[in-house]
PDB file of C-alpha atoms in Angstrom:
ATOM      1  CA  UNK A   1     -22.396   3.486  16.822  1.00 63.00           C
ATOM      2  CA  UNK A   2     -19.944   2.126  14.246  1.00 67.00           C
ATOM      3  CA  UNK A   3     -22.477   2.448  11.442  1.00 73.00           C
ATOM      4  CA  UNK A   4     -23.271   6.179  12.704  1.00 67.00           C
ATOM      5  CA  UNK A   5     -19.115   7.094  11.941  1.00 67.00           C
ATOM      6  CA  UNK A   6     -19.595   5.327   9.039  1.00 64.00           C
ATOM      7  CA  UNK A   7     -21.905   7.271   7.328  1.00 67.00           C
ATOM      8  CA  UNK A   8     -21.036  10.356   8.794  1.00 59.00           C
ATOM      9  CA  UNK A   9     -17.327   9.313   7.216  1.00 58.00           C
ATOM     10  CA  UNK A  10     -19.031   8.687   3.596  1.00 58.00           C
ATOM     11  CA  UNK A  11     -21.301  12.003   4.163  1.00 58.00           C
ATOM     12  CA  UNK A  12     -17.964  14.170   5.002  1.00 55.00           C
ATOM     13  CA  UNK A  13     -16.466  12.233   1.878  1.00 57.00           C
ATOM     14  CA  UNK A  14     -19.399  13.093  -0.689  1.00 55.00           C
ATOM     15  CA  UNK A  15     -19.314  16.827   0.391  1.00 58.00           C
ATOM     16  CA  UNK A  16     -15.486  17.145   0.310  1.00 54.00           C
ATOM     17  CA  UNK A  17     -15.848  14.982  -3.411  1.00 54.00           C
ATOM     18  CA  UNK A  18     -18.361  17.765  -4.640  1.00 55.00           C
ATOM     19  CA  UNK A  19     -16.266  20.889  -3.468  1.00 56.00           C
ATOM     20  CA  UNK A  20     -13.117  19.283  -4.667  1.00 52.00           C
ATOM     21  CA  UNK A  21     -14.730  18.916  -8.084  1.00 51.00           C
ATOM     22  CA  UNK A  22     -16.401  22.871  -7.916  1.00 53.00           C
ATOM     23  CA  UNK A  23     -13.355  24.180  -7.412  1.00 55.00           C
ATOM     24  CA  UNK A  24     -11.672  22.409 -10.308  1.00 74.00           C
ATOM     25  CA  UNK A  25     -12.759  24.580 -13.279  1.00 89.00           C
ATOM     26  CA  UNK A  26     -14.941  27.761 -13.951  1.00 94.00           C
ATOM     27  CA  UNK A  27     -17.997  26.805 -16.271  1.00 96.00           C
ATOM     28  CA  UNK A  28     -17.479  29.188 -19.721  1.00 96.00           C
ATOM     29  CA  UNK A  29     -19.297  27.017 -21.929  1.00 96.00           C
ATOM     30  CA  UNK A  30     -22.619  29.468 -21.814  1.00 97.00           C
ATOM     31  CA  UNK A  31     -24.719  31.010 -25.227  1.00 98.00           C
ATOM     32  CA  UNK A  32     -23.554  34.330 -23.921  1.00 98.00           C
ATOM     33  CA  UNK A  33     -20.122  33.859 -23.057  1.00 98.00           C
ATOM     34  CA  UNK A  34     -19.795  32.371 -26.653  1.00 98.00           C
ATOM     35  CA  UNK A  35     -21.713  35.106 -27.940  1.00 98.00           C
ATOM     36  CA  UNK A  36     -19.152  37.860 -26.324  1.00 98.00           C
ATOM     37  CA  UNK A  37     -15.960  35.679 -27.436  1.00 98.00           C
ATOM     38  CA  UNK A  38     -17.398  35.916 -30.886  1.00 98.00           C
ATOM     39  CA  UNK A  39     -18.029  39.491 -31.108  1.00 98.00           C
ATOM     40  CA  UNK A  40     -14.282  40.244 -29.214  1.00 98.00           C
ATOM     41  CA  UNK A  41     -12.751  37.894 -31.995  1.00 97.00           C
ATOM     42  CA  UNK A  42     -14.454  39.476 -34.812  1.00 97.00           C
ATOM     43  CA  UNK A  43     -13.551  42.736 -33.291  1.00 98.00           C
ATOM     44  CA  UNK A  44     -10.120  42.154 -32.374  1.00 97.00           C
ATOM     45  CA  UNK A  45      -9.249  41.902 -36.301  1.00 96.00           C
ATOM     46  CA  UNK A  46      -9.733  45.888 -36.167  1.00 95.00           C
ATOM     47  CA  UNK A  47      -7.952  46.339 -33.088  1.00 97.00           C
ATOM     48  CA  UNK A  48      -4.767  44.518 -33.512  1.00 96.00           C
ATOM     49  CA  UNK A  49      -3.329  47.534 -35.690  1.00 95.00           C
ATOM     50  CA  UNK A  50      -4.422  50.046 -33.027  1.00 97.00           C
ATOM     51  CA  UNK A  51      -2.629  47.666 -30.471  1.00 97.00           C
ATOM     52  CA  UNK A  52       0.500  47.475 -32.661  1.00 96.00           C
ATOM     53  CA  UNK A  53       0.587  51.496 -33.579  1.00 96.00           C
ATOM     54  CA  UNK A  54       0.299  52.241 -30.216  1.00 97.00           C
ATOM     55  CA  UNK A  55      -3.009  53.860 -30.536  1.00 97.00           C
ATOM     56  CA  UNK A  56      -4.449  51.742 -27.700  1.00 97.00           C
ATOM     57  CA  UNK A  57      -3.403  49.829 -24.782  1.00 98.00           C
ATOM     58  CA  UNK A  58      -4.157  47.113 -22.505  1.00 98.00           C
ATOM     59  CA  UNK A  59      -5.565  48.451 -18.866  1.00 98.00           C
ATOM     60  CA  UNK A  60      -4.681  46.857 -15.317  1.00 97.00           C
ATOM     61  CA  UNK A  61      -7.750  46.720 -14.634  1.00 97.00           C
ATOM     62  CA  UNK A  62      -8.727  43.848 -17.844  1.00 98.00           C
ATOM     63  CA  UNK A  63     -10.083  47.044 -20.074  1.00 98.00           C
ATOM     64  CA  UNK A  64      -8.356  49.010 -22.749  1.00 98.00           C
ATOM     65  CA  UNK A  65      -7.960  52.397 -23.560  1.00 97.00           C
ATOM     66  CA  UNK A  66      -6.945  55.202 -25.847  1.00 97.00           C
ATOM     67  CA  UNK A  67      -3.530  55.378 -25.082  1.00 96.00           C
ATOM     68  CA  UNK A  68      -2.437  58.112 -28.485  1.00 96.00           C
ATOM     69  CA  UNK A  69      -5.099  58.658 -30.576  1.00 94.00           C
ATOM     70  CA  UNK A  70      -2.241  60.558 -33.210  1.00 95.00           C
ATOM     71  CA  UNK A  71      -1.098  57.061 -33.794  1.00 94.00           C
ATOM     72  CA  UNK A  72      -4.192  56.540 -35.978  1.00 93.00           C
ATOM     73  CA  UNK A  73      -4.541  58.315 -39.579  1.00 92.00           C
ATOM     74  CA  UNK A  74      -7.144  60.785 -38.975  1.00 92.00           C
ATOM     75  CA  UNK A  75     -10.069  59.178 -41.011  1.00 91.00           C
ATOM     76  CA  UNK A  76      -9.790  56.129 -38.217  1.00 90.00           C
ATOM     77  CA  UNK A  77      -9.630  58.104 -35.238  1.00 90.00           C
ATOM     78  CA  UNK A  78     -13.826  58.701 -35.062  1.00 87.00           C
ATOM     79  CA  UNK A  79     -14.286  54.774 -35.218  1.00 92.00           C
ATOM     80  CA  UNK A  80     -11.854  54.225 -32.600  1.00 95.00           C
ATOM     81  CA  UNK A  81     -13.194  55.298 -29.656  1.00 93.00           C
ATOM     82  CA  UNK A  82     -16.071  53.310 -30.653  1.00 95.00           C
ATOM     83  CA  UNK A  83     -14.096  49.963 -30.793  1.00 97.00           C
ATOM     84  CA  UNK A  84     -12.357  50.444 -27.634  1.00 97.00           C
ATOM     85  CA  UNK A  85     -15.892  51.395 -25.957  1.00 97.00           C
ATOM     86  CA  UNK A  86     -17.329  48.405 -27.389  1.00 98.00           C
ATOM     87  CA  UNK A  87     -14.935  46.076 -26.701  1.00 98.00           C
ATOM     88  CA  UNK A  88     -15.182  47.464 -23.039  1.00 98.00           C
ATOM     89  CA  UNK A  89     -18.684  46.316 -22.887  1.00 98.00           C
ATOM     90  CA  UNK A  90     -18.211  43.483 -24.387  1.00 98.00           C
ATOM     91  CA  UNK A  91     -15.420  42.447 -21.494  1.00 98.00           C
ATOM     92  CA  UNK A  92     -17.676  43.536 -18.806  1.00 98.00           C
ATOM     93  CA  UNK A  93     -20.175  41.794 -19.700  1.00 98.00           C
ATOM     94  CA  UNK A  94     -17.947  38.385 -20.425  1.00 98.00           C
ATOM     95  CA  UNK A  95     -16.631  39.025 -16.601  1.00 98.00           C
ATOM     96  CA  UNK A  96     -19.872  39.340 -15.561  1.00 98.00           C
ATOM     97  CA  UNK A  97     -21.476  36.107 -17.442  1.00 98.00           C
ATOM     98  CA  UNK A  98     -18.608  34.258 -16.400  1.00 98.00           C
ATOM     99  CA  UNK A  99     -19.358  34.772 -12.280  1.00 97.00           C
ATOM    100  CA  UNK A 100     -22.992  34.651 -12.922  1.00 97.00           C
ATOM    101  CA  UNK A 101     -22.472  30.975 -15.181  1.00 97.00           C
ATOM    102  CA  UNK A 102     -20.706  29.954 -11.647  1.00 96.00           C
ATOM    103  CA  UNK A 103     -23.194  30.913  -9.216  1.00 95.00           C
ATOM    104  CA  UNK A 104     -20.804  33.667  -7.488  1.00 96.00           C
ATOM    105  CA  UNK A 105     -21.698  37.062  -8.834  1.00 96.00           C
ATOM    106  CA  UNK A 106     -19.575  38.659  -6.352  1.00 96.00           C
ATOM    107  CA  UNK A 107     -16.996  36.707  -8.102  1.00 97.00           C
ATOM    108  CA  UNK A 108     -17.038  39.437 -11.327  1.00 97.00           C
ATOM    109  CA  UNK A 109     -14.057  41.638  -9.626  1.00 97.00           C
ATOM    110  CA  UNK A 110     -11.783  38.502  -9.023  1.00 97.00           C
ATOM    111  CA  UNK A 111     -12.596  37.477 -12.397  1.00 98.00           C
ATOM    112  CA  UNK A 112     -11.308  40.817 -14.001  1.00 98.00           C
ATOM    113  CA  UNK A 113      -8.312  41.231 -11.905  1.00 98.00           C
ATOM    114  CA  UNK A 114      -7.080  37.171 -13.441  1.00 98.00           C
ATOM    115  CA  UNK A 115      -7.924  38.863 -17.078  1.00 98.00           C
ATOM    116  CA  UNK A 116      -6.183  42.225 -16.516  1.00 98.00           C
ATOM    117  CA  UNK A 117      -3.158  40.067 -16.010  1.00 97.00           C
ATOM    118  CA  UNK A 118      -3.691  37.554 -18.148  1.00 98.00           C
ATOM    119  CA  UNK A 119      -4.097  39.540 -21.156  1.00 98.00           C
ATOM    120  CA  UNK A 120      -1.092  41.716 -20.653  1.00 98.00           C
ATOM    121  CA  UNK A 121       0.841  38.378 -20.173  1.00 97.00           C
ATOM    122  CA  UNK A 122      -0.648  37.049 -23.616  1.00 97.00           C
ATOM    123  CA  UNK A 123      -0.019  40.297 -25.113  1.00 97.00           C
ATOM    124  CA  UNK A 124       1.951  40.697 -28.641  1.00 96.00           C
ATOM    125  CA  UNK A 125       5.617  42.118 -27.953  1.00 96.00           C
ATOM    126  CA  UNK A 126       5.449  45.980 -28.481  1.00 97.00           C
ATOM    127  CA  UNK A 127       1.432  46.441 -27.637  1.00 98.00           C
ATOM    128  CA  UNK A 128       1.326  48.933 -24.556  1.00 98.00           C
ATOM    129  CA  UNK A 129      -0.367  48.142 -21.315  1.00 98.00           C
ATOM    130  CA  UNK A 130      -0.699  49.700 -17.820  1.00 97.00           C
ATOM    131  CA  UNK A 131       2.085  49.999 -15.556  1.00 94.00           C
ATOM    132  CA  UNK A 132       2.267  51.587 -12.000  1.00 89.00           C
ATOM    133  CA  UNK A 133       0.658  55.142 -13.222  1.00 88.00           C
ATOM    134  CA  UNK A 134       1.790  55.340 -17.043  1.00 95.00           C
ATOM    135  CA  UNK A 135       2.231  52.997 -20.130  1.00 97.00           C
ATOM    136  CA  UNK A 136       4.722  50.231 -20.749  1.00 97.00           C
ATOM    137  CA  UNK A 137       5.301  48.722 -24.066  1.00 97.00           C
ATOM    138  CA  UNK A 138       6.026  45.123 -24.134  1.00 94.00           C
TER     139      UNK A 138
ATOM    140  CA  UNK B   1     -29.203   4.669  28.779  1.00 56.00           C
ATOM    141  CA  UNK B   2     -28.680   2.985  25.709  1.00 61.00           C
ATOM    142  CA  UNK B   3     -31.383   4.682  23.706  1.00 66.00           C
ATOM    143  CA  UNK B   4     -30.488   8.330  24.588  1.00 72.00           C
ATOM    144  CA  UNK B   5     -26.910   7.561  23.261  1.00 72.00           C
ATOM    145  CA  UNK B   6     -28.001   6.536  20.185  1.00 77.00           C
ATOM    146  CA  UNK B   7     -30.553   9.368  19.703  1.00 78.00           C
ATOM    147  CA  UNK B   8     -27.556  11.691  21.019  1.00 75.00           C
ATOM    148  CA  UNK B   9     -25.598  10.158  18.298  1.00 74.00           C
ATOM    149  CA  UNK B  10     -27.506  10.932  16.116  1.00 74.00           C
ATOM    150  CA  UNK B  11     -28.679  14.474  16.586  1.00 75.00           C
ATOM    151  CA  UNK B  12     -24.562  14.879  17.032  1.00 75.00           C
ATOM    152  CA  UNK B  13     -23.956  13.341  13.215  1.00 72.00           C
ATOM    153  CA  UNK B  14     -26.842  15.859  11.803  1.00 72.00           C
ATOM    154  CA  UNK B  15     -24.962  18.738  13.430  1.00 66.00           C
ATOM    155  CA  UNK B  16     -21.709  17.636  12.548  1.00 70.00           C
ATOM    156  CA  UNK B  17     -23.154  17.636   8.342  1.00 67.00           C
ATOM    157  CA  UNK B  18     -25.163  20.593   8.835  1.00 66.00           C
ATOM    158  CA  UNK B  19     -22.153  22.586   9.729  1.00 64.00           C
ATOM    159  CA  UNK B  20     -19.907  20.940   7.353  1.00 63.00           C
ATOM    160  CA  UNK B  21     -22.476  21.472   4.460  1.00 62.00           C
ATOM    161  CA  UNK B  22     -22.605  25.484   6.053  1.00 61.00           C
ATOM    162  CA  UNK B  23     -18.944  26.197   5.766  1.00 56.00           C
ATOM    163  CA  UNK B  24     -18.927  24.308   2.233  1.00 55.00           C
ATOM    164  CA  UNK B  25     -21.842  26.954   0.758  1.00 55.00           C
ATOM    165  CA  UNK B  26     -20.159  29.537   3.000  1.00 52.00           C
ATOM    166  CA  UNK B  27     -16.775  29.512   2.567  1.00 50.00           C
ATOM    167  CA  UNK B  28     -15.745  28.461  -0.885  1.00 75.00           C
ATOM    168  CA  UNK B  29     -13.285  30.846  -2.158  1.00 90.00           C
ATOM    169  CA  UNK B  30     -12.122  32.109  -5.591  1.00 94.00           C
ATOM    170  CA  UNK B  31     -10.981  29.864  -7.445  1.00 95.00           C
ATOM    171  CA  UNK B  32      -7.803  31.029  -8.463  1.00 95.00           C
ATOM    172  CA  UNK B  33      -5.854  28.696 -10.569  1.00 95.00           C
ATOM    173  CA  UNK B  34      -9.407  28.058 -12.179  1.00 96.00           C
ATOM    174  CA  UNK B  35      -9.929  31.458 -13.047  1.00 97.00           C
ATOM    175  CA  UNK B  36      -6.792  31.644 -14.854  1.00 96.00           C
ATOM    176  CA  UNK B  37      -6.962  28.397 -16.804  1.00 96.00           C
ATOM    177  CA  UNK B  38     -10.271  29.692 -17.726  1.00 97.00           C
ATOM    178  CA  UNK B  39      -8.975  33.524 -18.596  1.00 97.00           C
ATOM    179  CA  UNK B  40      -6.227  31.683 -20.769  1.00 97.00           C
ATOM    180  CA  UNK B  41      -8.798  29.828 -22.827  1.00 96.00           C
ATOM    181  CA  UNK B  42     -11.249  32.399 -23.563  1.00 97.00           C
ATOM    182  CA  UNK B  43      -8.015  35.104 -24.173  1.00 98.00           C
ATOM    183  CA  UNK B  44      -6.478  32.308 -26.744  1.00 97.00           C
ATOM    184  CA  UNK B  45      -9.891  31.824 -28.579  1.00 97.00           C
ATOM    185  CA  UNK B  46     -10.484  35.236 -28.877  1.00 97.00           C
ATOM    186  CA  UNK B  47      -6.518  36.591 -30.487  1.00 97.00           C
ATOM    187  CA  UNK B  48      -6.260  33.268 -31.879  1.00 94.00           C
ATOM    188  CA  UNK B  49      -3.294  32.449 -30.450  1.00 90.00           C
ATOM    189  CA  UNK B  50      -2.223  28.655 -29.846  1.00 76.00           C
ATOM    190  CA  UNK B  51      -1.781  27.673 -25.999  1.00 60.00           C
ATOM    191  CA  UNK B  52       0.738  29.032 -24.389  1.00 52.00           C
ATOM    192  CA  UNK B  53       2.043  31.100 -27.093  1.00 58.00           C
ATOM    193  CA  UNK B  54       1.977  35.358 -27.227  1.00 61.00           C
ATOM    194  CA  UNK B  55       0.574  36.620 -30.157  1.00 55.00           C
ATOM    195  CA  UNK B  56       1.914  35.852 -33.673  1.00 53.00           C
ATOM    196  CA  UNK B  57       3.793  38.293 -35.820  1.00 52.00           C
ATOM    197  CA  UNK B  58       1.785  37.502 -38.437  1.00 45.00           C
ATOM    198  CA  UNK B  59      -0.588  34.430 -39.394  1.00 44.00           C
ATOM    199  CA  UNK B  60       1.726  31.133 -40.944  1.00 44.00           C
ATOM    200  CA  UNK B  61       1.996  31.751 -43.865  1.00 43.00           C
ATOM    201  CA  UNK B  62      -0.720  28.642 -45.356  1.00 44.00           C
ATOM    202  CA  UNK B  63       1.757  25.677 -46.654  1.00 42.00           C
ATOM    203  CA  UNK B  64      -0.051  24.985 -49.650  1.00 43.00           C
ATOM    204  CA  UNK B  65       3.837  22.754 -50.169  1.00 44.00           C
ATOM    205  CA  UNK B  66       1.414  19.755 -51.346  1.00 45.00           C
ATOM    206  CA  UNK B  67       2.764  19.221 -54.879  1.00 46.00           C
ATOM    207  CA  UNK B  68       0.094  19.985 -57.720  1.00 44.00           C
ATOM    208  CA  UNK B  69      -0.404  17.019 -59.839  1.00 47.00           C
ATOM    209  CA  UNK B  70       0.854  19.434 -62.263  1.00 44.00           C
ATOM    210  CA  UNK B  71      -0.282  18.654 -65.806  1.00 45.00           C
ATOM    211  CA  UNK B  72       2.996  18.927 -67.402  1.00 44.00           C
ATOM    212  CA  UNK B  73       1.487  17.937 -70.684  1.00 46.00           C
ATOM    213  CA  UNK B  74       4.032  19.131 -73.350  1.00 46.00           C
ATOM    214  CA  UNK B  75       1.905  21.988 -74.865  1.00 45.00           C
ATOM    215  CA  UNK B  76       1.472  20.684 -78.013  1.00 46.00           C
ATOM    216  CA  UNK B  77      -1.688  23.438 -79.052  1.00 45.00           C
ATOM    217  CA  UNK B  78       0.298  25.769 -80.124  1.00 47.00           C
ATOM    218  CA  UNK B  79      -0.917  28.801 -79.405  1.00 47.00           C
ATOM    219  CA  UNK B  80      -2.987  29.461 -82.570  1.00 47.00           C
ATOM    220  CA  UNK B  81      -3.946  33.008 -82.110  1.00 50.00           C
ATOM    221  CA  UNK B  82      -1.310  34.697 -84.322  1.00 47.00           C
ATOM    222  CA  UNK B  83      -1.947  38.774 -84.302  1.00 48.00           C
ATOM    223  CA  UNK B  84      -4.355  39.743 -86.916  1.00 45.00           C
ATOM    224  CA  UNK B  85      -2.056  41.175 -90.186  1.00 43.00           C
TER     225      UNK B  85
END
């Protein structure tokens, strides 16, 4: 009987060891979710003036968005709504990889939600982001 | 007697880790705090922006402060190419 507790003690232990460990950090270390970071970075070089002009802005909900597309000279305004589109995809798709690398797909919405407010936190002084049901600039 | 405790014992300790291992798969929650660290990480990488800091001005300026071993040789070649008369 005393052996029976015991390894029911060291079972409860090794499943309580492995959860423990799960829940410690999200796994982002995939080909695709490198991929995506790459193509973000390399895109973000174009973006950062449209940030700064107040062209575009940072969306609750982890996107962006045109925000003032007179901001932008008019021989940049066709390629912008390009960027933001594609950097929209881009982000779905990274919250999307990054459930999916976990094993939770229902996770994607939960993973958005941290970005939305991560990225406005991380977000250059004067960029614009969503507030309540307008823009606020940093 | 004896036996049937033991086997009841041990049908007992099965049920007991078959329901543990159940709520385990079943009811493992977002990882919040995860989720953020891991938001962080990918956000920094992709501005470029060192932990835990917002988004530079402007990229540090390069310190390229290490001193040239500068060839201070005393020109002694004159320069030879007077203008054409």
């Amino acid at each position: 009987m005393k052996k029976l507790l015991l390894s029911l003690f060291v079972i409860v232990s090794i499943l309580t060891a492995n959860w423990v460990a799960a829940a410690a950090d999200l796994e982002v270390n995939t080909p695709a979710i490198a991929a995506l970071k790459a193509s973000m970075q390399a895109r973000h070089g174009q973006l950062s003036p449209f940030y700064s002009a107040g062209a575009i802005g940072l969306t609750k909900d982890g996107m962006i968005a045109v925000k003032d597309a007179t901001a932008v000279p008019l021989s940049q305004r066709g390629s912008l709504s390009g960027l933001v589109s594609a950097e929209n995809a881009d982000r779905a798709n990274l919250y999307k990889e990054i459930a999916t690398a976990n094993g939770h797909a229902e996770w994607q919405g939960d993973i958005q939600n941290t970005f939305a407010g991560r990225w406005i936190d991380k977000a250059q002084s004067g960029w614009f982001y969503q507030s309540g049901g307008g823009w606020a600039k940093k | 007697m004896k036996k049937s405790l033991k086997k009841s014992a041990v049908m007992l300790s099965i049920g007991t880790a078959a329901i543990l291992t159940a709520c385990v798969t079943i009811n493992i929650y977002f990882p919040a705090a995860a989720a953020e660290k891991a938001a962080d990480k990918i956000i920094d990488e992709v501005w470029q922006l060192k932990q835990g800091q917002q988004a530079p001005e402007s990229t540090p300026a390069d310190k390229t402060s290490e001193p040239k071993p500068a060839e201070t040789t005393p020109a002694e070649a004159k320069p030879t190419d007077t203008p054409a008369k």
